[in-house]
Short mmCIF file of C-alpha atoms and ligand atoms in Angstrom, two decimals:
data_model
loop_
_atom_site.label_atom_id
_atom_site.label_comp_id
_atom_site.label_asym_id
_atom_site.label_seq_id
_atom_site.Cartn_x
_atom_site.Cartn_y
_atom_site.Cartn_z
CA MET L 1 0.00 0.00 0.00
CA ALA L 2 2.60 2.55 1.13
CA ASN L 3 4.84 1.50 -1.75
CA ARG L 4 2.06 1.96 -4.23
CA ALA L 5 1.31 5.46 -2.92
CA LEU L 6 4.99 6.35 -3.19
CA TYR L 7 5.12 4.95 -6.70
CA LEU L 8 2.11 7.04 -7.75
CA LYS L 9 3.64 10.19 -6.25
CA PHE L 10 6.84 9.49 -8.14
CA LEU L 11 4.93 8.89 -11.37
CA SER L 12 3.00 12.14 -11.09
CA ALA L 13 6.27 14.00 -10.43
CA VAL L 14 7.86 12.45 -13.54
CA LEU L 15 4.82 13.39 -15.64
CA LEU L 16 4.83 16.96 -14.36
CA PHE L 17 8.57 17.48 -14.88
CA GLY L 18 8.40 15.80 -18.29
CA ALA L 19 5.66 18.20 -19.36
CA TRP L 20 7.71 21.09 -18.04
CA GLU L 21 10.77 19.93 -20.02
CA VAL L 22 8.74 19.58 -23.22
CA ALA L 23 7.05 22.98 -22.73
CA GLY L 24 10.47 24.55 -22.14
CA ARG L 25 11.89 23.01 -25.31
CA ILE L 26 9.06 24.06 -27.64
CA PRO L 27 9.44 26.81 -26.16
CA VAL L 28 6.15 28.16 -24.84
CA SER L 29 7.78 31.50 -24.19
CA PHE L 30 11.38 32.68 -24.35
CA ALA L 31 11.01 33.46 -20.63
CA PHE L 32 10.18 29.81 -19.82
CA PRO L 33 13.26 27.64 -19.24
CA THR L 34 13.31 23.87 -19.46
CA PHE L 35 13.19 21.68 -16.38
CA LEU L 36 16.83 20.63 -16.80
CA GLU L 37 18.07 24.22 -17.17
CA SER L 38 16.19 25.18 -14.03
CA MET L 39 17.61 22.22 -12.10
CA GLY L 40 21.08 23.20 -13.33
CA ALA L 41 20.55 26.70 -11.95
CA LEU L 42 19.19 25.24 -8.71
CA PHE L 43 22.25 23.05 -8.13
CA ARG L 44 24.57 25.88 -9.08
CA MET L 45 22.93 28.16 -6.51
CA ILE L 46 22.98 25.45 -3.89
CA GLY L 47 26.65 24.84 -4.69
CA ASP L 48 27.81 28.45 -4.44
CA GLY L 49 25.87 29.10 -1.26
CA THR L 50 23.38 31.56 -2.79
CA MET L 51 20.47 29.38 -1.72
CA ALA L 52 21.70 28.95 1.83
CA THR L 53 22.05 32.72 2.36
CA ALA L 54 18.70 33.37 0.71
CA TYR L 55 16.87 30.81 2.86
CA ALA L 56 18.54 32.08 6.01
CA GLU L 57 16.82 35.35 5.20
CA THR L 58 13.47 33.98 4.02
CA LEU L 59 13.00 31.34 6.67
CA ARG L 60 13.19 33.82 9.52
CA PRO L 61 9.83 35.59 9.00
CA LEU L 62 8.39 32.29 7.74
CA VAL L 63 9.33 30.23 10.78
CA VAL L 64 8.47 32.97 13.26
CA GLY L 65 5.18 33.74 11.53
CA VAL L 66 4.14 30.10 11.14
CA ALA L 67 5.06 29.32 14.74
CA ILE L 68 3.06 32.28 16.03
CA SER L 69 0.14 31.41 13.76
CA ALA L 70 0.12 27.78 14.82
CA PHE L 71 0.30 28.37 18.57
CA LEU L 72 -1.84 31.48 18.75
CA GLY L 73 -4.17 30.22 16.03
CA ILE L 74 -4.88 26.92 17.79
CA ALA L 75 -5.20 28.64 21.17
CA ILE L 76 -7.61 31.27 19.90
CA GLY L 77 -9.44 28.64 17.88
CA LEU L 78 -9.97 26.49 20.99
CA TRP L 79 -11.17 29.50 22.88
CA VAL L 80 -13.53 30.60 20.14
CA GLY L 81 -14.82 27.07 19.71
CA LEU L 82 -15.48 26.54 23.41
CA SER L 83 -17.18 29.81 24.24
CA SER L 84 -19.94 31.42 22.25
CA PHE L 85 -18.94 34.80 23.71
CA PHE L 86 -15.47 34.60 22.21
CA GLU L 87 -16.89 33.33 19.01
CA TRP L 88 -19.06 36.44 18.84
CA LEU L 89 -16.02 38.60 19.70
CA PHE L 90 -13.33 37.08 17.52
CA SER L 91 -14.65 35.15 14.59
CA PRO L 92 -15.65 38.24 12.52
CA ILE L 93 -12.03 39.45 12.75
CA PHE L 94 -10.68 36.23 11.29
CA ILE L 95 -13.34 35.98 8.63
CA VAL L 96 -12.46 39.51 7.50
CA MET L 97 -8.75 38.67 7.69
CA GLN L 98 -9.28 35.62 5.52
CA ALA L 99 -11.23 37.57 2.93
CA ALA L 100 -9.04 40.72 2.89
CA PRO L 101 -6.87 41.32 -0.18
CA LEU L 102 -3.43 41.10 1.38
CA ALA L 103 -1.63 43.05 -1.32
CA ALA L 104 -3.76 46.07 -0.47
CA LEU L 105 -2.93 45.77 3.22
CA ILE L 106 0.85 45.60 2.79
CA PRO L 107 1.36 49.36 2.32
CA LEU L 108 -0.57 49.93 5.55
CA LEU L 109 1.61 47.42 7.41
CA VAL L 110 4.77 49.05 6.08
CA LEU L 111 3.47 52.44 7.16
CA ALA L 112 2.82 51.16 10.66
CA TYR L 113 5.71 48.75 11.22
CA GLY L 114 8.38 49.73 8.69
CA ILE L 115 10.10 47.42 6.25
CA GLY L 116 11.76 45.13 8.78
CA LEU L 117 11.07 41.68 10.11
CA THR L 118 7.89 42.71 11.95
CA SER L 119 5.97 43.57 8.79
CA LYS L 120 7.04 40.35 7.09
CA VAL L 121 6.06 38.24 10.08
CA LEU L 122 2.70 40.00 10.11
CA VAL L 123 2.15 39.22 6.45
CA VAL L 124 2.85 35.55 7.13
CA CYS L 125 0.46 35.60 10.11
CA ILE L 126 -2.32 37.31 8.20
CA MET L 127 -2.04 34.62 5.55
CA ALA L 128 -1.69 31.65 7.89
CA MET L 129 -3.70 32.39 11.00
CA PRO L 130 -7.35 32.78 9.91
CA VAL L 131 -7.71 29.31 8.43
CA ILE L 132 -6.02 27.78 11.48
CA VAL L 133 -8.32 29.64 13.88
CA LEU L 134 -11.50 28.98 11.90
CA ASN L 135 -10.74 25.28 11.37
CA THR L 136 -9.83 24.73 15.01
CA ALA L 137 -12.93 26.54 16.25
CA GLY L 138 -15.20 24.64 13.88
CA ALA L 139 -13.69 21.28 14.83
CA VAL L 140 -13.97 22.01 18.54
CA ARG L 141 -17.59 23.04 18.19
CA ASN L 142 -18.34 19.80 16.33
CA THR L 143 -16.91 17.42 18.94
CA PRO L 144 -19.44 14.59 19.15
CA GLU L 145 -21.72 15.32 22.10
CA SER L 146 -21.77 11.64 23.09
CA MET L 147 -18.00 11.62 23.68
CA LYS L 148 -18.17 14.65 25.93
CA GLU L 149 -21.07 13.08 27.76
CA MET L 150 -19.03 9.90 28.19
CA GLY L 151 -16.23 12.02 29.70
CA LYS L 152 -18.63 13.59 32.18
CA ALA L 153 -20.15 10.23 33.10
CA PHE L 154 -16.67 8.92 33.94
CA LEU L 155 -15.91 11.96 36.10
CA ALA L 156 -13.58 13.85 33.78
CA THR L 157 -12.98 17.46 34.82
CA ASP L 158 -13.67 20.23 32.29
CA LEU L 159 -9.94 20.52 31.64
CA ALA L 160 -9.59 16.76 31.13
CA ILE L 161 -12.51 16.80 28.71
CA ILE L 162 -10.73 19.49 26.66
CA LEU L 163 -7.33 17.77 26.76
CA LYS L 164 -8.37 14.13 26.45
CA ILE L 165 -11.49 14.37 24.30
CA VAL L 166 -12.06 17.69 22.54
CA ILE L 167 -8.53 18.26 21.23
CA PRO L 168 -7.86 14.69 20.03
CA ALA L 169 -11.31 14.57 18.42
CA ALA L 170 -10.67 17.87 16.67
CA SER L 171 -7.11 17.00 15.68
CA PRO L 172 -7.74 15.84 12.09
CA VAL L 173 -9.46 19.11 11.25
CA ILE L 174 -6.94 21.14 13.26
CA PHE L 175 -4.14 19.48 11.26
CA ALA L 176 -5.99 20.15 8.02
CA GLY L 177 -6.16 23.80 9.07
CA LEU L 178 -2.47 23.77 9.93
CA ARG L 179 -1.60 22.39 6.52
CA LEU L 180 -3.67 25.04 4.74
CA GLY L 181 -2.34 27.74 7.06
CA ILE L 182 1.27 26.76 6.57
CA SER L 183 0.96 26.67 2.77
CA ALA L 184 -0.60 30.12 2.96
CA GLY L 185 2.28 31.15 5.23
CA PHE L 186 4.79 30.15 2.52
CA ILE L 187 2.89 32.29 0.03
CA GLY L 188 2.87 35.13 2.56
CA ALA L 189 6.63 34.92 3.14
CA ILE L 190 7.41 35.17 -0.59
CA LEU L 191 4.77 37.85 -1.10
CA ALA L 192 6.35 39.90 1.70
CA GLU L 193 9.75 39.65 0.03
CA LEU L 194 8.33 40.68 -3.31
CA LYS L 195 6.18 43.53 -2.00
CA ILE L 196 8.08 44.95 0.97
CA THR L 197 11.83 44.63 0.43
CA PRO L 198 13.47 42.13 -1.89
CA THR L 199 15.43 39.83 0.39
CA GLY L 200 16.17 36.12 0.44
CA VAL L 201 14.35 33.95 -2.07
CA GLY L 202 12.17 36.89 -3.12
CA ASP L 203 15.37 38.74 -4.00
CA ILE L 204 16.62 35.88 -6.21
CA ILE L 205 13.28 35.91 -8.03
CA THR L 206 13.23 39.69 -8.51
CA TYR L 207 16.91 40.01 -9.40
CA SER L 208 17.15 37.10 -11.81
CA ARG L 209 14.03 38.29 -13.59
CA SER L 210 15.53 41.77 -13.98
CA ILE L 211 18.63 40.33 -15.65
CA ALA L 212 16.56 37.78 -17.64
CA ASP L 213 18.20 34.79 -15.90
CA TYR L 214 15.00 32.79 -16.10
CA PRO L 215 16.41 29.40 -15.09
CA SER L 216 17.51 30.91 -11.74
CA MET L 217 14.13 32.52 -11.26
CA TYR L 218 12.29 29.25 -11.82
CA ALA L 219 14.80 27.40 -9.68
CA ALA L 220 14.02 29.73 -6.79
CA ILE L 221 10.26 29.30 -7.24
CA PHE L 222 10.70 25.53 -7.54
CA SER L 223 12.79 25.36 -4.36
CA ILE L 224 10.18 27.13 -2.25
CA ILE L 225 7.39 24.85 -3.53
CA LEU L 226 9.56 21.81 -2.85
CA LEU L 227 10.23 23.03 0.68
CA ALA L 228 6.51 23.57 1.29
CA VAL L 229 5.66 20.07 0.03
CA LEU L 230 8.36 18.46 2.18
CA PHE L 231 7.20 20.38 5.22
CA LEU L 232 3.55 19.40 4.71
CA ASN L 233 4.56 15.76 4.39
CA LEU L 234 6.47 16.02 7.63
CA LEU L 235 3.39 17.46 9.31
CA GLU L 236 1.33 14.54 8.05
CA LYS L 237 3.86 12.10 9.56
CA ILE L 238 3.66 13.89 12.91
CA GLU L 239 -0.12 13.65 12.85
CA THR L 240 -0.03 9.93 12.07
CA VAL L 241 2.32 9.27 14.95
CA LEU L 242 0.32 11.36 17.42
CA PHE L 243 -3.20 10.15 16.62
CA LYS L 244 -2.96 6.69 15.21
CA GLY L 245 -6.56 5.54 15.47
CA ASN L 246 -7.87 8.68 13.79
CA GLN L 247 -6.63 7.57 10.39
CA ARG L 248 -9.67 5.49 9.71
CA GLY L 249 -12.04 8.20 10.83
CA TYR L 250 -14.67 7.81 13.47
CA VAL L 251 -16.52 4.73 14.50
CA SER L 252 -19.98 5.32 15.75
CA ASP L 253 -21.90 2.31 14.58
CA MET E 1 -51.06 -15.81 37.71
CA ALA E 2 -47.52 -16.48 38.80
CA MET E 3 -46.39 -12.94 38.92
CA SER E 4 -46.69 -10.14 41.37
CA GLN E 5 -47.18 -6.47 40.73
CA ILE E 6 -45.77 -4.24 43.39
CA ASP E 7 -46.54 -0.62 43.94
CA PRO E 8 -43.21 1.30 44.08
CA VAL E 9 -44.07 2.84 47.45
CA VAL E 10 -44.35 -0.58 49.09
CA ILE E 11 -40.69 -1.52 48.63
CA ASP E 12 -38.56 -0.80 51.65
CA ASN E 13 -36.25 2.14 51.05
CA ALA E 14 -33.21 0.50 52.58
CA GLU E 15 -33.43 -2.17 49.91
CA SER E 16 -33.26 0.36 47.09
CA ALA E 17 -29.90 1.29 45.65
CA VAL E 18 -31.49 3.99 43.53
CA SER E 19 -34.78 5.76 43.93
CA THR E 20 -36.28 8.39 41.68
CA ARG E 21 -38.92 10.63 43.24
CA ASN E 22 -41.51 12.60 41.30
CA ILE E 23 -39.19 13.22 38.37
CA SER E 24 -40.45 15.56 35.68
CA LYS E 25 -38.41 16.64 32.71
CA ASN E 26 -39.36 19.17 30.06
CA TYR E 27 -37.34 19.93 26.97
CA GLY E 28 -38.76 23.35 26.20
CA ASP E 29 -42.36 22.57 25.30
CA VAL E 30 -41.83 18.83 25.13
CA GLU E 31 -42.82 17.11 28.33
CA ALA E 32 -40.66 13.97 28.37
CA LEU E 33 -41.27 12.71 31.92
CA ARG E 34 -44.06 13.59 34.31
CA ASP E 35 -44.00 12.84 38.01
CA LEU E 36 -42.16 9.56 37.66
CA SER E 37 -41.29 7.62 40.81
CA LEU E 38 -39.47 4.32 40.79
CA GLU E 39 -37.40 2.20 43.13
CA PHE E 40 -34.42 0.13 41.96
CA PRO E 41 -33.71 -2.76 44.36
CA ARG E 42 -30.08 -3.33 45.29
CA GLY E 43 -28.26 -6.16 43.56
CA GLN E 44 -31.00 -6.66 41.01
CA LEU E 45 -31.55 -5.83 37.37
CA THR E 46 -34.37 -3.45 36.57
CA SER E 47 -35.40 -2.91 32.95
CA LEU E 48 -36.97 0.25 31.62
CA LEU E 49 -39.23 -0.88 28.81
CA GLY E 50 -41.37 1.37 26.68
CA PRO E 51 -42.05 2.66 23.18
CA SER E 52 -39.50 4.78 21.34
CA GLY E 53 -39.34 8.39 22.49
CA CYS E 54 -41.03 7.76 25.84
CA GLY E 55 -38.06 9.08 27.80
CA LYS E 56 -36.04 6.00 28.81
CA THR E 57 -32.71 7.56 27.86
CA THR E 58 -33.77 10.78 29.55
CA LEU E 59 -34.51 8.95 32.81
CA LEU E 60 -31.22 7.05 32.65
CA LYS E 61 -29.23 10.23 32.07
CA ILE E 62 -31.01 11.93 34.96
CA ILE E 63 -30.01 9.03 37.21
CA ALA E 64 -26.45 9.28 35.86
CA GLY E 65 -26.41 12.97 36.74
CA LEU E 66 -25.82 13.95 33.11
CA LEU E 67 -29.17 15.74 32.88
CA GLU E 68 -30.99 17.81 35.48
CA PRO E 69 -34.62 16.98 36.10
CA THR E 70 -37.03 19.90 35.83
CA SER E 71 -38.37 18.80 39.20
CA GLY E 72 -38.04 15.84 41.51
CA GLU E 73 -34.91 14.14 42.76
CA VAL E 74 -32.80 11.01 42.46
CA GLU E 75 -31.24 9.28 45.43
CA VAL E 76 -28.38 6.80 45.18
CA ASN E 77 -27.73 5.00 48.47
CA GLY E 78 -29.78 7.63 50.22
CA LYS E 79 -27.77 10.55 48.86
CA THR E 80 -29.34 13.04 46.49
CA VAL E 81 -27.71 13.08 43.06
CA THR E 82 -26.31 16.42 41.91
CA GLY E 83 -24.06 15.19 39.11
CA PRO E 84 -22.11 12.16 37.90
CA GLY E 85 -20.48 10.22 40.70
CA PRO E 86 -18.14 7.28 41.33
CA ASP E 87 -21.10 5.15 42.44
CA ARG E 88 -22.54 5.00 38.92
CA ALA E 89 -21.12 3.90 35.55
CA PHE E 90 -22.74 4.24 32.14
CA VAL E 91 -22.79 1.95 29.11
CA PHE E 92 -23.69 4.00 26.06
CA GLN E 93 -25.95 2.87 23.27
CA ASP E 94 -23.53 4.22 20.64
CA PHE E 95 -20.49 2.90 22.60
CA ALA E 96 -18.89 6.38 22.83
CA LEU E 97 -15.35 4.99 22.48
CA LEU E 98 -12.41 7.23 21.74
CA PRO E 99 -11.33 6.29 18.20
CA TRP E 100 -7.73 7.46 18.67
CA ALA E 101 -7.23 5.35 21.79
CA SER E 102 -6.47 1.63 21.94
CA VAL E 103 -8.89 -0.77 23.63
CA ILE E 104 -6.89 -0.77 26.84
CA ARG E 105 -6.76 3.02 27.00
CA ASN E 106 -10.50 3.20 26.36
CA VAL E 107 -11.23 0.69 29.10
CA ALA E 108 -8.88 2.47 31.51
CA PHE E 109 -10.38 5.89 30.75
CA GLY E 110 -12.62 6.01 33.83
CA LEU E 111 -9.74 5.00 36.11
CA GLU E 112 -7.47 7.55 34.45
CA MET E 113 -10.04 10.26 35.21
CA ARG E 114 -10.03 9.11 38.82
CA GLY E 115 -6.32 9.83 38.93
CA MET E 116 -5.05 6.26 39.06
CA GLY E 117 -1.48 5.64 37.86
CA LYS E 118 -0.87 4.16 34.43
CA SER E 119 0.42 0.70 35.29
CA GLU E 120 -2.17 0.12 37.99
CA ARG E 121 -5.10 1.15 35.83
CA GLU E 122 -3.87 -0.85 32.86
CA ASP E 123 -3.63 -3.96 35.03
CA ILE E 124 -7.24 -3.53 36.08
CA ALA E 125 -8.33 -2.72 32.51
CA ALA E 126 -6.54 -5.82 31.19
CA LYS E 127 -8.39 -7.95 33.71
CA TYR E 128 -11.81 -6.68 32.60
CA ILE E 129 -10.88 -6.91 28.92
CA LYS E 130 -10.28 -10.61 29.49
CA GLU E 131 -13.46 -10.90 31.49
CA VAL E 132 -15.60 -9.60 28.61
CA GLY E 133 -13.81 -11.97 26.24
CA LEU E 134 -11.56 -9.53 24.41
CA GLY E 135 -8.21 -10.90 25.56
CA GLY E 136 -5.60 -10.31 22.84
CA PHE E 137 -7.27 -7.14 21.54
CA GLU E 138 -5.81 -4.82 24.18
CA HIS E 139 -3.85 -2.83 21.64
CA SER E 140 -6.36 -2.79 18.82
CA TYR E 141 -8.19 0.38 17.90
CA PRO E 142 -11.99 0.65 17.92
CA HIS E 143 -12.20 0.76 14.11
CA GLU E 144 -10.57 -2.65 14.00
CA LEU E 145 -13.35 -4.22 16.09
CA SER E 146 -16.84 -5.41 15.22
CA GLY E 147 -19.90 -3.72 16.71
CA GLY E 148 -20.33 -6.42 19.31
CA MET E 149 -16.68 -6.19 20.32
CA ARG E 150 -16.92 -2.41 20.65
CA GLN E 151 -19.91 -2.83 22.92
CA ARG E 152 -17.84 -5.16 25.10
CA VAL E 153 -15.19 -2.46 25.34
CA GLY E 154 -17.88 -0.07 26.57
CA LEU E 155 -19.01 -2.69 29.08
CA ALA E 156 -15.45 -3.35 30.28
CA ARG E 157 -14.94 0.40 30.75
CA ALA E 158 -18.04 0.60 32.91
CA LEU E 159 -17.11 -2.51 34.92
CA SER E 160 -13.52 -1.41 35.54
CA VAL E 161 -14.47 1.61 37.64
CA ASP E 162 -16.26 -0.79 39.98
CA ALA E 163 -19.35 1.36 40.48
CA GLU E 164 -22.25 -0.05 42.48
CA VAL E 165 -24.82 0.97 39.90
CA LEU E 166 -24.50 0.12 36.23
CA LEU E 167 -26.63 2.18 33.83
CA MET E 168 -27.01 0.54 30.43
CA ASP E 169 -28.75 2.30 27.56
CA GLU E 170 -29.90 -0.26 25.00
CA PRO E 171 -26.49 -1.89 25.14
CA PHE E 172 -27.40 -4.77 22.85
CA SER E 173 -29.39 -2.98 20.17
CA ALA E 174 -26.45 -2.63 17.78
CA VAL E 175 -25.46 -6.29 17.70
CA ASP E 176 -26.82 -9.26 15.80
CA GLU E 177 -29.31 -11.73 17.25
CA GLN E 178 -26.76 -14.46 18.09
CA THR E 179 -24.37 -12.06 19.80
CA ARG E 180 -27.32 -10.53 21.57
CA ARG E 181 -28.38 -13.85 23.07
CA LYS E 182 -24.81 -14.50 24.18
CA PHE E 183 -24.67 -11.03 25.78
CA GLN E 184 -27.97 -11.64 27.55
CA GLU E 185 -26.64 -14.86 29.08
CA ASP E 186 -23.42 -13.09 30.06
CA LEU E 187 -25.47 -10.33 31.62
CA LEU E 188 -27.41 -12.81 33.76
CA ALA E 189 -24.10 -14.25 34.97
CA LEU E 190 -22.84 -10.76 35.69
CA VAL E 191 -25.90 -9.88 37.78
CA GLN E 192 -25.36 -13.11 39.74
CA ASN E 193 -21.64 -12.74 40.30
CA GLU E 194 -21.12 -9.02 40.72
CA ASN E 195 -22.93 -7.47 43.60
CA LYS E 196 -24.15 -4.56 41.53
CA THR E 197 -27.43 -2.88 40.74
CA PHE E 198 -28.24 -2.83 37.04
CA ILE E 199 -30.56 -0.41 35.30
CA PHE E 200 -31.14 -1.57 31.78
CA VAL E 201 -32.97 0.19 28.96
CA THR E 202 -34.38 -1.90 26.15
CA HIS E 203 -36.91 -1.89 23.33
CA SER E 204 -37.28 -5.61 23.34
CA ILE E 205 -40.01 -7.23 25.41
CA GLU E 206 -38.37 -10.68 25.25
CA GLU E 207 -35.02 -9.28 26.28
CA ALA E 208 -36.54 -7.42 29.23
CA VAL E 209 -38.36 -10.50 30.50
CA TYR E 210 -35.32 -12.70 29.96
CA VAL E 211 -32.81 -10.62 31.91
CA SER E 212 -34.83 -8.67 34.47
CA ASP E 213 -35.66 -9.11 38.12
CA GLN E 214 -38.02 -6.17 37.74
CA ILE E 215 -39.51 -4.55 34.64
CA ALA E 216 -40.83 -0.99 34.67
CA LEU E 217 -43.25 -0.44 31.83
CA LEU E 218 -43.24 3.19 30.72
CA LEU E 219 -46.01 4.83 28.73
CA PRO E 220 -45.55 7.31 25.89
CA ARG E 221 -44.89 10.96 26.61
CA PRO E 222 -45.31 12.40 29.13
CA SER E 223 -43.94 9.25 30.62
CA ARG E 224 -44.96 7.66 33.89
CA VAL E 225 -44.57 4.14 35.20
CA HIS E 226 -47.54 2.21 33.93
CA GLU E 227 -46.81 -1.07 35.59
CA ILE E 228 -44.07 -2.86 37.47
CA ILE E 229 -43.61 -6.52 36.76
CA ARG E 230 -41.42 -8.85 38.80
CA PRO E 231 -40.83 -12.18 37.08
CA SER E 232 -40.20 -14.48 40.00
CA ASN E 233 -40.28 -18.17 39.28
CA PHE E 234 -38.28 -19.04 36.19
CA ARG E 235 -35.03 -17.29 37.13
CA SER E 236 -33.85 -20.28 39.17
CA LYS E 237 -34.54 -22.83 36.45
CA GLY E 238 -31.31 -22.18 34.52
CA VAL E 239 -30.67 -19.98 31.51
CA ASP E 240 -31.44 -22.69 28.97
CA ASN E 241 -35.01 -23.18 30.13
CA ILE E 242 -36.15 -19.61 30.54
CA ARG E 243 -37.44 -19.11 27.02
CA ARG E 244 -39.62 -22.24 27.31
CA ASP E 245 -41.05 -21.41 30.69
CA PRO E 246 -44.83 -20.76 30.73
CA GLU E 247 -44.43 -17.82 33.07
CA TYR E 248 -41.87 -16.26 30.73
CA LEU E 249 -44.29 -16.61 27.82
CA ASP E 250 -47.22 -15.28 29.84
CA ILE E 251 -45.33 -12.18 30.89
CA VAL E 252 -44.19 -11.47 27.33
CA ASP E 253 -47.82 -11.71 26.21
CA GLU E 254 -49.09 -9.55 29.00
CA ILE E 255 -46.57 -6.80 28.31
CA TRP E 256 -47.43 -6.86 24.65
CA ALA E 257 -51.11 -6.56 25.51
CA SER E 258 -50.34 -3.47 27.60
CA LEU E 259 -48.19 -1.84 24.97
CA ARG E 260 -50.03 -2.68 21.76
CA THR E 261 -52.63 0.02 22.26
CA TYR E 262 -49.81 2.60 22.06
CA VAL E 263 -48.16 1.20 18.95
CA GLU E 264 -49.95 2.12 15.78
N1 ATP D 301 -32.04 17.33 23.90
C1 ATP D 301 -33.37 17.25 23.64
N2 ATP D 301 -34.04 18.35 23.26
C2 ATP D 301 -35.38 18.29 23.03
N3 ATP D 301 -36.12 17.19 23.13
C3 ATP D 301 -35.51 16.06 23.50
C4 ATP D 301 -34.09 16.02 23.77
N4 ATP D 301 -33.76 14.77 24.12
C5 ATP D 301 -34.90 14.05 24.07
N5 ATP D 301 -35.95 14.82 23.70
C6 ATP D 301 -37.34 14.38 23.57
O1 ATP D 301 -37.71 13.72 24.75
C7 ATP D 301 -38.40 12.53 24.45
C8 ATP D 301 -37.76 11.36 25.15
O2 ATP D 301 -36.48 11.12 24.59
P1 ATP D 301 -35.57 9.90 24.99
O3 ATP D 301 -34.34 9.97 24.19
O4 ATP D 301 -35.44 9.88 26.46
O5 ATP D 301 -36.49 8.68 24.51
P2 ATP D 301 -36.20 7.13 24.58
O6 ATP D 301 -37.29 6.51 25.37
O7 ATP D 301 -34.81 6.88 25.00
O8 ATP D 301 -36.39 6.73 23.06
P3 ATP D 301 -35.65 5.56 22.23
O9 ATP D 301 -36.22 4.29 22.74
O10 ATP D 301 -36.04 5.82 20.84
O11 ATP D 301 -34.18 5.70 22.48
C9 ATP D 301 -38.44 12.37 22.96
O12 ATP D 301 -39.74 12.66 22.51
C10 ATP D 301 -37.48 13.40 22.43
O13 ATP D 301 -38.03 14.03 21.31
MG1 MG D 302 -33.02 6.10 24.04
#
């Protein structure tokens, strides 16, 4: 089973990269390099240390922003999900945040917080947090009533019901929210580097485009997508280890 | 007729593990229970039998302390119930197992909530898992078990906390006929061996007559006790003969005669 899934993933990667190579060779556009050219640029930049310096720069707001979004997002989500007062107070904010056009907000953030790390972290948070909060709150609110009742019948305290029943029951949806939030966080980090100040990976993209070094530009874009995919897979592994029985969904009959 | 009908007031209070007094319960405009009084003799199995929606689950949850009655009170061992307590354990109709927890963790859940250490509670849980016939499945997850096996996990969880009163809400309704008969026999053995008071909700007339020392017949909403039946003679004749016993058959018929007017 696991082998088959891996095989299929590999196959779809080969198909995608093959199509990319073909499209690059036709070529679709003179600004569209082939897959092999892009990989060449990628390995060159990894080799000369360009990538390492760029990621040192890019990962900072990304990691800080994603960490804040995950912790604060889950905490606020639990709170909102458990209390209708906090739902009334907070959930409009996150719904607006989720719907707001981020590009339009960036100038305001820069005005308020300058062009430093703070603004970039905020961009990542604005992208990542709402979906984490809303998913967590929704999952908490939908905890099966019968499980909570079971907890009460066996003398669980309110805290124990939250820790031992509500959170594990909500965990698949919380993790789904984390995955969506973290992918959005990656987008936010790159967006911040493109819109605020060109640093890190955003700088490679902007600079190599300005000098028409398209293979480098695509290599940078490819590397960030690859990183996001690897990270999401890691998250999935963590979830599987933490909540084994949840894989098959719920049993109620 | 070889059966006696006893007015609830007549039973001596000291003999009752649980008594409900003048319980009424309204859900908004819906009047589920009205002025219901019932005594549950210690060490015996009492069935609550009645048509769907008549408030059996509601009464059981009020006894468990999971629901508050609109008026009236419940006493367990002479103490008024204000919430769930260590003297009562619940077996849920839909099992209510934690899907992310193994069988042994599910069974040990009640002990864990009582603050018992891990190795101690898992020893006790393992003992009850064997007792309900699930030895070897300690580390399986609920989704790997059949419905009947899941119900046994729920039963083991309730037994492991060693409560004096066991509240069972249609525990056998989700299992097939063969398993059900096996469970009913096991239940009779359990009532004999464990010195516990059982309160058992069921839809099935035959099941109620087969397993009960006392049957409370409830009428449709707003529910009161219509009749209390105490099958007395066939219990000692051995499990294999109960279903052939004339008294058993008479009681089944009589209950059906009482209920049929309410079933359209
Ligand atoms: N949370 C609730 N809110 C409103 N009405 C309820 C609620 N729970 C139960 N009721 C009503 O109270 C009545 C009794 O419900 P209850 O679940 O106790 O019946 P029951 O005898 O257990 O039925 P069944 O045999 O089908 O399980 C029903 O008519 C139901 O509609
Ligand atoms: Mg019911």
